[in-house]
Amino acid sequence: MSERYDIVIVGAGMAGASLAAMVAPHASVLMIETEERPGYHATGRSAAFWEETYGGPGVYPLTAASGPFLRDGGFLSPRGALNIGRESDRAKVEAFVKRFAALGADVELLGRDEIEARVPGLAEEWTCAAWEAPCSDIDVAALHQHYLTAAKKTGAALRTRAELKAAYCEADGWRLDLADGSQVACDTLVNAAGAWADSVAEIAGAAPIGIEPLRRTVVQLRTRPEVPNDVPLVLDINETFYFKPEAGRIWLTPHDETPSAPCDAAPDELDVAIAIERMEQVIGWEVEAVERKWAGLRSFAPDRLPVYGFDAKVPGFFWCAGQGGFGIQTAPAGAALAAQLLLGKRVSSIADGIDPSPYDPARFAMN
């Protein structure tokens, strides 16, 4: 006889773990994870920052609502962010400030002198910037472990090396076949599989909604001089690079978004070279060594908003996917909102006031 749970969550990265922590006090929960340890893919490869404007206006409500929980929980460390532009970008920078300030974000326009004071040595062509003082580093590992621990304490189970091989929607719920040959039954099947979200949907007989994995490359550099840790996160307003200090080193990305099949992503040497070339054109730091390089898959829905809610056509199939590059910083509010939709009741105040309709998977349903 197979084990039975109220809810089985496919994936135990940040999305699956945070949702499990929210729903486990109210239902029996099992997380199934393909890898040997949870958080191996996107969660373990994040550039690890919380920035109010990241992800755009549609993501802002989730980010803003998550901030107090992350800050009060000790998961954030002050950093600040500069979205820099050349004089030819001034209109774009000003529009950026106006758009997000209208939403309630703490963002202001800075001139060249104020930029230079925050990032000494930045090339003179960078004359304007949108400054976000609240931007912070996130302790991703601690946050992920917090959710795994909270889920476990309230009764959720975790099974690793438990890839979903088949899912059958039956009269009384779901029957699931796992890679180890075991079977599990549940009332509701949750798709929190990140880059594999559309693949899991197909296994369950649901229509894919176009979740696309995009590769993002990050390199850790040793530079001369060593970069002070109080330098803010620096982002190009045109999204061609960003970098930030990390324990005396620099984490740098060329802001690449290369379509990829779901996989254990690896960095491309060309992307590494492009990242370094772009940074060297921006600031006078000499690169002494590439100490580390890695890549992760950021998974986006077609409209680049997350997907939270029951499938429009397959009963008992729930989407918690498409968190892109903002899944860490929106995890508290995203999980609270998803849990509310999943259970049909309020489980946390974190998501109060957030309209769930922009994130409904029904927006992709075919007529």
CSV table of C-alpha atoms in Angstrom, one decimal:
chain,number,residue,atom,x,y,z
A,1,MET,CA,0.0,0.0,0.0
A,2,SER,CA,1.4,3.4,-1.0
A,3,GLU,CA,2.0,6.2,1.5
A,4,ARG,CA,-0.6,9.0,1.4
A,5,TYR,CA,-0.3,12.7,2.0
A,6,ASP,CA,-2.6,15.7,1.6
A,7,ILE,CA,0.1,17.5,-0.6
A,8,VAL,CA,3.1,16.3,-2.4
A,9,ILE,CA,5.5,19.1,-3.6
A,10,VAL,CA,7.8,18.3,-6.5
A,11,GLY,CA,11.0,20.2,-5.7
A,12,ALA,CA,12.7,21.2,-2.5
A,13,GLY,CA,14.6,24.3,-3.5
A,14,MET,CA,13.5,27.7,-2.2
A,15,ALA,CA,10.1,27.6,-3.8
A,16,GLY,CA,9.2,24.1,-2.6
A,17,ALA,CA,10.8,24.5,0.9
A,18,SER,CA,9.1,27.9,1.6
A,19,LEU,CA,5.7,26.6,0.5
A,20,ALA,CA,6.1,23.4,2.5
A,21,ALA,CA,6.9,25.5,5.6
A,22,MET,CA,3.7,27.5,5.1
A,23,VAL,CA,1.3,24.6,4.5
A,24,ALA,CA,2.7,21.9,6.8
A,25,PRO,CA,1.0,23.2,9.9
A,26,HIS,CA,-2.3,22.7,8.1
A,27,ALA,CA,-1.8,19.6,6.0
A,28,SER,CA,0.3,16.5,5.7
A,29,VAL,CA,3.2,17.3,3.2
A,30,LEU,CA,5.9,15.4,1.4
A,31,MET,CA,8.6,17.1,-0.6
A,32,ILE,CA,10.2,15.0,-3.3
A,33,GLU,CA,13.6,16.1,-4.7
A,34,THR,CA,15.4,14.6,-7.6
A,35,GLU,CA,18.9,15.6,-6.4
A,36,GLU,CA,20.8,14.1,-3.4
A,37,ARG,CA,20.4,17.4,-1.6
A,38,PRO,CA,17.8,20.2,-1.8
A,39,GLY,CA,18.7,23.5,-3.3
A,40,TYR,CA,21.4,22.1,-5.6
A,41,HIS,CA,20.3,24.1,-8.7
A,42,ALA,CA,19.0,27.7,-8.8
A,43,THR,CA,18.7,28.1,-5.0
A,44,GLY,CA,22.4,27.2,-4.5
A,45,ARG,CA,23.6,29.4,-7.3
A,46,SER,CA,22.0,32.7,-6.6
A,47,ALA,CA,23.8,36.1,-6.7
A,48,ALA,CA,22.1,36.6,-3.3
A,49,PHE,CA,20.6,40.0,-3.1
A,50,TRP,CA,17.3,41.7,-2.3
A,51,GLU,CA,16.5,44.7,-4.5
A,52,GLU,CA,13.0,46.2,-4.5
A,53,THR,CA,13.0,47.0,-8.3
A,54,TYR,CA,14.5,43.6,-9.4
A,55,GLY,CA,12.0,41.8,-11.6
A,56,GLY,CA,10.0,44.9,-12.5
A,57,PRO,CA,6.7,46.4,-11.4
A,58,GLY,CA,4.8,43.1,-11.5
A,59,VAL,CA,7.2,41.5,-9.1
A,60,TYR,CA,7.5,44.5,-6.8
A,61,PRO,CA,4.5,43.7,-4.5
A,62,LEU,CA,6.1,40.3,-3.7
A,63,THR,CA,9.5,41.7,-3.1
A,64,ALA,CA,8.3,44.6,-0.9
A,65,ALA,CA,6.1,42.3,1.2
A,66,SER,CA,9.0,39.9,1.7
A,67,GLY,CA,11.4,42.6,2.9
A,68,PRO,CA,10.3,43.0,6.6
A,69,PHE,CA,10.4,39.2,7.1
A,70,LEU,CA,13.8,38.8,5.6
A,71,ARG,CA,15.2,41.9,7.5
A,72,ASP,CA,13.6,41.0,10.9
A,73,GLY,CA,14.8,37.4,10.5
A,74,GLY,CA,18.4,38.4,10.1
A,75,PHE,CA,18.7,37.2,6.5
A,76,LEU,CA,19.6,40.6,5.1
A,77,SER,CA,22.8,42.6,5.3
A,78,PRO,CA,22.9,46.2,4.0
A,79,ARG,CA,24.4,46.7,0.6
A,80,GLY,CA,22.7,49.4,-1.5
A,81,ALA,CA,22.4,49.3,-5.3
A,82,LEU,CA,23.3,51.7,-8.1
A,83,ASN,CA,21.6,51.3,-11.4
A,84,ILE,CA,24.0,53.3,-13.5
A,85,GLY,CA,23.7,54.9,-16.9
A,86,ARG,CA,25.6,57.1,-19.3
A,87,GLU,CA,24.3,60.6,-20.3
A,88,SER,CA,22.5,59.0,-23.2
A,89,ASP,CA,20.7,56.8,-20.7
A,90,ARG,CA,19.5,59.7,-18.5
A,91,ALA,CA,15.9,59.6,-19.7
A,92,LYS,CA,15.8,55.8,-19.0
A,93,VAL,CA,17.3,56.2,-15.5
A,94,GLU,CA,14.9,59.1,-14.7
A,95,ALA,CA,11.9,57.0,-15.9
A,96,PHE,CA,13.1,54.1,-13.7
A,97,VAL,CA,13.2,56.3,-10.6
A,98,LYS,CA,9.8,57.8,-11.4
A,99,ARG,CA,8.2,54.4,-12.1
A,100,PHE,CA,9.3,52.6,-8.9
A,101,ALA,CA,9.0,55.6,-6.6
A,102,ALA,CA,5.4,55.8,-7.6
A,103,LEU,CA,5.0,52.1,-6.5
A,104,GLY,CA,6.5,53.0,-3.1
A,105,ALA,CA,10.1,51.9,-3.6
A,106,ASP,CA,12.9,53.8,-1.9
A,107,VAL,CA,14.8,55.0,-5.0
A,108,GLU,CA,16.4,58.3,-5.9
A,109,LEU,CA,18.3,59.9,-8.8
A,110,LEU,CA,22.0,60.5,-8.3
A,111,GLY,CA,24.5,62.5,-10.2
A,112,ARG,CA,28.2,61.9,-11.1
A,113,ASP,CA,29.7,63.2,-7.8
A,114,GLU,CA,27.4,61.0,-5.7
A,115,ILE,CA,28.1,58.0,-7.8
A,116,GLU,CA,31.9,58.5,-7.5
A,117,ALA,CA,31.6,58.8,-3.8
A,118,ARG,CA,30.0,55.3,-3.6
A,119,VAL,CA,32.1,53.6,-6.3
A,120,PRO,CA,35.5,55.3,-6.6
A,121,GLY,CA,37.2,54.8,-9.9
A,122,LEU,CA,34.0,54.3,-12.0
A,123,ALA,CA,34.6,55.5,-15.6
A,124,GLU,CA,33.6,59.2,-16.1
A,125,GLU,CA,31.0,58.3,-18.8
A,126,TRP,CA,28.7,56.9,-16.1
A,127,THR,CA,27.0,60.1,-15.1
A,128,CYS,CA,23.6,59.2,-13.6
A,129,ALA,CA,22.2,56.5,-11.4
A,130,ALA,CA,19.1,55.2,-9.6
A,131,TRP,CA,20.1,54.7,-6.0
A,132,GLU,CA,18.4,52.0,-3.9
A,133,ALA,CA,19.5,52.4,-0.3
A,134,PRO,CA,17.5,49.4,1.1
A,135,CYS,CA,19.1,46.8,-1.3
A,136,SER,CA,20.7,44.1,0.8
A,137,ASP,CA,22.7,40.9,0.5
A,138,ILE,CA,20.6,37.7,1.3
A,139,ASP,CA,22.0,34.8,3.3
A,140,VAL,CA,20.4,32.3,0.9
A,141,ALA,CA,21.7,29.2,2.6
A,142,ALA,CA,20.3,30.3,5.9
A,143,LEU,CA,17.0,31.2,4.5
A,144,HIS,CA,16.6,27.9,2.6
A,145,GLN,CA,17.6,26.0,5.8
A,146,HIS,CA,15.1,28.0,7.8
A,147,TYR,CA,12.3,26.9,5.6
A,148,LEU,CA,13.5,23.3,5.5
A,149,THR,CA,13.7,23.2,9.3
A,150,ALA,CA,10.4,24.9,9.8
A,151,ALA,CA,8.7,22.5,7.4
A,152,LYS,CA,10.2,19.5,9.2
A,153,LYS,CA,9.2,20.8,12.6
A,154,THR,CA,5.6,21.0,11.6
A,155,GLY,CA,5.5,17.5,10.1
A,156,ALA,CA,6.6,17.8,6.5
A,157,ALA,CA,8.7,15.0,5.1
A,158,LEU,CA,11.5,15.3,2.6
A,159,ARG,CA,12.6,12.5,0.3
A,160,THR,CA,15.8,13.1,-1.9
A,161,ARG,CA,16.8,11.1,-4.9
A,162,ALA,CA,13.1,10.8,-5.5
A,163,GLU,CA,12.5,11.9,-9.1
A,164,LEU,CA,8.9,11.9,-10.2
A,165,LYS,CA,8.6,9.3,-13.0
A,166,ALA,CA,4.8,9.1,-13.5
A,167,ALA,CA,1.7,10.8,-12.1
A,168,TYR,CA,-1.9,9.5,-12.5
A,169,CYS,CA,-4.9,11.7,-11.7
A,170,GLU,CA,-7.5,9.3,-10.3
A,171,ALA,CA,-10.9,9.8,-8.7
A,172,ASP,CA,-9.5,10.1,-5.2
A,173,GLY,CA,-6.4,12.2,-6.0
A,174,TRP,CA,-3.0,11.4,-7.4
A,175,ARG,CA,-0.9,8.2,-7.6
A,176,LEU,CA,2.8,9.0,-8.1
A,177,ASP,CA,5.6,6.7,-9.2
A,178,LEU,CA,9.1,7.7,-8.0
A,179,ALA,CA,12.5,6.7,-9.4
A,180,ASP,CA,13.2,4.4,-6.5
A,181,GLY,CA,10.3,2.2,-7.5
A,182,SER,CA,8.0,3.4,-4.6
A,183,GLN,CA,4.5,4.9,-5.0
A,184,VAL,CA,3.0,7.8,-3.2
A,185,ALA,CA,-0.6,9.0,-3.2
A,186,CYS,CA,-1.8,12.5,-2.5
A,187,ASP,CA,-4.8,14.8,-2.9
A,188,THR,CA,-2.9,17.7,-4.4
A,189,LEU,CA,0.3,17.7,-6.5
A,190,VAL,CA,2.4,20.9,-6.4
A,191,ASN,CA,4.8,21.7,-9.2
A,192,ALA,CA,7.7,23.6,-7.7
A,193,ALA,CA,10.3,22.1,-10.0
A,194,GLY,CA,12.0,25.2,-11.2
A,195,ALA,CA,13.6,24.6,-14.6
A,196,TRP,CA,11.8,21.3,-14.8
A,197,ALA,CA,8.3,22.8,-14.2
A,198,ASP,CA,7.0,22.2,-17.7
A,199,SER,CA,8.4,18.7,-17.7
A,200,VAL,CA,6.6,17.9,-14.5
A,201,ALA,CA,3.4,19.3,-15.9
A,202,GLU,CA,3.6,17.0,-18.9
A,203,ILE,CA,4.2,14.0,-16.6
A,204,ALA,CA,1.0,15.0,-14.8
A,205,GLY,CA,-1.0,15.4,-18.0
A,206,ALA,CA,-1.1,19.2,-17.7
A,207,ALA,CA,-0.3,21.6,-20.6
A,208,PRO,CA,3.1,23.2,-20.3
A,209,ILE,CA,2.8,27.0,-20.0
A,210,GLY,CA,6.1,27.9,-21.5
A,211,ILE,CA,8.4,28.0,-18.4
A,212,GLU,CA,11.8,28.7,-20.1
A,213,PRO,CA,15.1,28.1,-18.3
A,214,LEU,CA,17.7,30.8,-19.0
A,215,ARG,CA,21.4,30.4,-18.1
A,216,ARG,CA,23.0,33.1,-16.0
A,217,THR,CA,26.8,33.1,-15.5
A,218,VAL,CA,28.6,34.4,-12.5
A,219,VAL,CA,32.3,34.7,-11.9
A,220,GLN,CA,34.3,35.4,-8.7
A,221,LEU,CA,37.3,37.6,-9.3
A,222,ARG,CA,40.3,38.6,-7.3
A,223,THR,CA,41.2,42.2,-8.2
A,224,ARG,CA,43.9,44.8,-7.6
A,225,PRO,CA,43.1,46.8,-5.5
A,226,GLU,CA,41.0,44.5,-3.3
A,227,VAL,CA,37.5,45.8,-3.5
A,228,PRO,CA,36.1,47.3,-0.3
A,229,ASN,CA,33.1,45.5,1.0
A,230,ASP,CA,31.1,48.7,1.3
A,231,VAL,CA,30.9,49.1,-2.5
A,232,PRO,CA,27.2,48.7,-3.5
A,233,LEU,CA,25.7,46.4,-6.0
A,234,VAL,CA,26.3,48.0,-9.4
A,235,LEU,CA,23.9,47.3,-12.3
A,236,ASP,CA,23.9,48.7,-15.8
A,237,ILE,CA,20.5,50.3,-16.5
A,238,ASN,CA,20.7,48.5,-19.9
A,239,GLU,CA,21.2,45.1,-18.3
A,240,THR,CA,24.6,44.2,-19.7
A,241,PHE,CA,26.3,43.5,-16.4
A,242,TYR,CA,26.1,43.7,-12.6
A,243,PHE,CA,28.7,43.2,-9.9
A,244,LYS,CA,29.0,43.3,-6.1
A,245,PRO,CA,31.7,42.7,-3.5
A,246,GLU,CA,31.8,39.4,-1.7
A,247,ALA,CA,34.4,38.9,1.1
A,248,GLY,CA,37.1,40.9,-0.6
A,249,ARG,CA,36.3,39.6,-4.1
A,250,ILE,CA,33.9,40.6,-6.8
A,251,TRP,CA,30.9,38.6,-8.0
A,252,LEU,CA,30.3,39.6,-11.6
A,253,THR,CA,27.8,38.6,-14.3
A,254,PRO,CA,27.4,39.6,-18.0
A,255,HIS,CA,23.6,39.5,-17.3
A,256,ASP,CA,23.3,36.7,-19.8
A,257,GLU,CA,20.0,34.9,-20.4
A,258,THR,CA,20.9,32.0,-22.7
A,259,PRO,CA,18.0,29.6,-23.4
A,260,SER,CA,18.8,26.1,-22.1
A,261,ALA,CA,17.3,22.7,-21.6
A,262,PRO,CA,16.8,21.9,-17.9
A,263,CYS,CA,20.2,20.6,-16.7
A,264,ASP,CA,23.0,21.0,-14.3
A,265,ALA,CA,24.1,24.3,-15.8
A,266,ALA,CA,27.8,25.1,-16.4
A,267,PRO,CA,29.4,28.4,-17.3
A,268,ASP,CA,30.4,29.1,-20.9
A,269,GLU,CA,34.0,30.5,-21.3
A,270,LEU,CA,32.8,33.1,-23.8
A,271,ASP,CA,30.3,34.5,-21.2
A,272,VAL,CA,33.1,34.6,-18.6
A,273,ALA,CA,35.3,36.6,-21.0
A,274,ILE,CA,32.5,39.0,-21.9
A,275,ALA,CA,31.7,39.7,-18.3
A,276,ILE,CA,35.3,40.6,-17.5
A,277,GLU,CA,35.7,42.8,-20.6
A,278,ARG,CA,32.5,44.7,-19.7
A,279,MET,CA,33.6,45.3,-16.1
A,280,GLU,CA,37.1,46.5,-17.2
A,281,GLN,CA,35.4,49.1,-19.4
A,282,VAL,CA,33.4,50.4,-16.4
A,283,ILE,CA,36.0,50.5,-13.6
A,284,GLY,CA,39.7,50.5,-13.2
A,285,TRP,CA,40.2,47.4,-11.2
A,286,GLU,CA,42.8,45.0,-12.5
A,287,VAL,CA,41.7,41.4,-12.6
A,288,GLU,CA,44.3,39.2,-11.1
A,289,ALA,CA,42.5,35.9,-11.2
A,290,VAL,CA,39.2,34.2,-11.9
A,291,GLU,CA,38.8,32.2,-8.7
A,292,ARG,CA,35.4,30.6,-9.3
A,293,LYS,CA,32.8,30.5,-12.1
A,294,TRP,CA,29.4,29.0,-12.1
A,295,ALA,CA,26.0,29.1,-13.8
A,296,GLY,CA,22.4,28.6,-12.8
A,297,LEU,CA,19.1,28.4,-14.6
A,298,ARG,CA,16.6,31.2,-14.0
A,299,SER,CA,13.1,29.9,-15.1
A,300,PHE,CA,10.6,32.4,-16.5
A,301,ALA,CA,7.0,32.2,-17.6
A,302,PRO,CA,6.3,34.0,-21.0
A,303,ASP,CA,5.3,37.2,-19.2
A,304,ARG,CA,8.2,36.9,-16.7
A,305,LEU,CA,5.8,36.9,-13.7
A,306,PRO,CA,5.7,33.9,-11.3
A,307,VAL,CA,2.9,31.3,-11.5
A,308,TYR,CA,0.9,30.5,-8.4
A,309,GLY,CA,-2.4,28.7,-8.5
A,310,PHE,CA,-4.3,25.6,-9.6
A,311,ASP,CA,-4.1,24.5,-13.2
A,312,ALA,CA,-7.0,25.6,-15.2
A,313,LYS,CA,-7.8,22.1,-16.6
A,314,VAL,CA,-6.2,19.4,-14.4
A,315,PRO,CA,-7.8,19.0,-11.0
A,316,GLY,CA,-5.5,19.0,-8.0
A,317,PHE,CA,-2.5,20.2,-9.9
A,318,PHE,CA,-1.0,23.3,-8.4
A,319,TRP,CA,1.7,25.6,-10.0
A,320,CYS,CA,4.4,27.3,-7.9
A,321,ALA,CA,6.9,28.1,-10.6
A,322,GLY,CA,8.4,30.7,-12.9
A,323,GLN,CA,10.2,32.6,-10.2
A,324,GLY,CA,13.0,33.7,-12.5
A,325,GLY,CA,15.9,35.4,-10.8
A,326,PHE,CA,13.7,36.9,-8.1
A,327,GLY,CA,12.6,33.7,-6.4
A,328,ILE,CA,14.9,34.1,-3.4
A,329,GLN,CA,14.0,37.7,-2.6
A,330,THR,CA,10.2,37.0,-3.0
A,331,ALA,CA,10.1,33.7,-1.2
A,332,PRO,CA,8.3,34.8,2.0
A,333,ALA,CA,5.4,36.6,0.2
A,334,GLY,CA,5.4,34.1,-2.7
A,335,ALA,CA,5.1,31.1,-0.4
A,336,ALA,CA,2.4,32.9,1.7
A,337,LEU,CA,0.4,33.8,-1.3
A,338,ALA,CA,0.7,30.3,-2.9
A,339,ALA,CA,-0.2,28.6,0.5
A,340,GLN,CA,-3.3,30.8,0.7
A,341,LEU,CA,-4.4,29.8,-2.8
A,342,LEU,CA,-3.5,26.1,-2.2
A,343,LEU,CA,-5.4,25.8,1.1
A,344,GLY,CA,-8.1,28.3,0.5
A,345,LYS,CA,-7.5,30.2,3.6
A,346,ARG,CA,-5.2,32.9,5.0
A,347,VAL,CA,-2.1,31.3,6.6
A,348,SER,CA,0.2,34.4,7.0
A,349,SER,CA,-0.1,38.2,7.0
A,350,ILE,CA,2.9,38.5,4.7
A,351,ALA,CA,0.8,38.3,1.6
A,352,ASP,CA,-2.0,40.5,2.8
A,353,GLY,CA,-3.0,43.0,0.2
A,354,ILE,CA,-1.3,41.2,-2.7
A,355,ASP,CA,-3.6,40.6,-5.7
A,356,PRO,CA,-3.0,37.0,-6.8
A,357,SER,CA,-4.7,37.4,-10.2
A,358,PRO,CA,-1.5,38.5,-12.1
A,359,TYR,CA,0.1,35.2,-11.1
A,360,ASP,CA,-2.8,32.9,-11.9
A,361,PRO,CA,-1.8,30.0,-14.3
A,362,ALA,CA,-5.2,30.5,-16.0
A,363,ARG,CA,-3.7,33.4,-17.9
A,364,PHE,CA,-1.9,30.9,-20.1
A,365,ALA,CA,-4.8,28.5,-20.6
A,366,MET,CA,-5.8,27.9,-24.2
A,367,ASN,CA,-9.4,28.6,-25.2
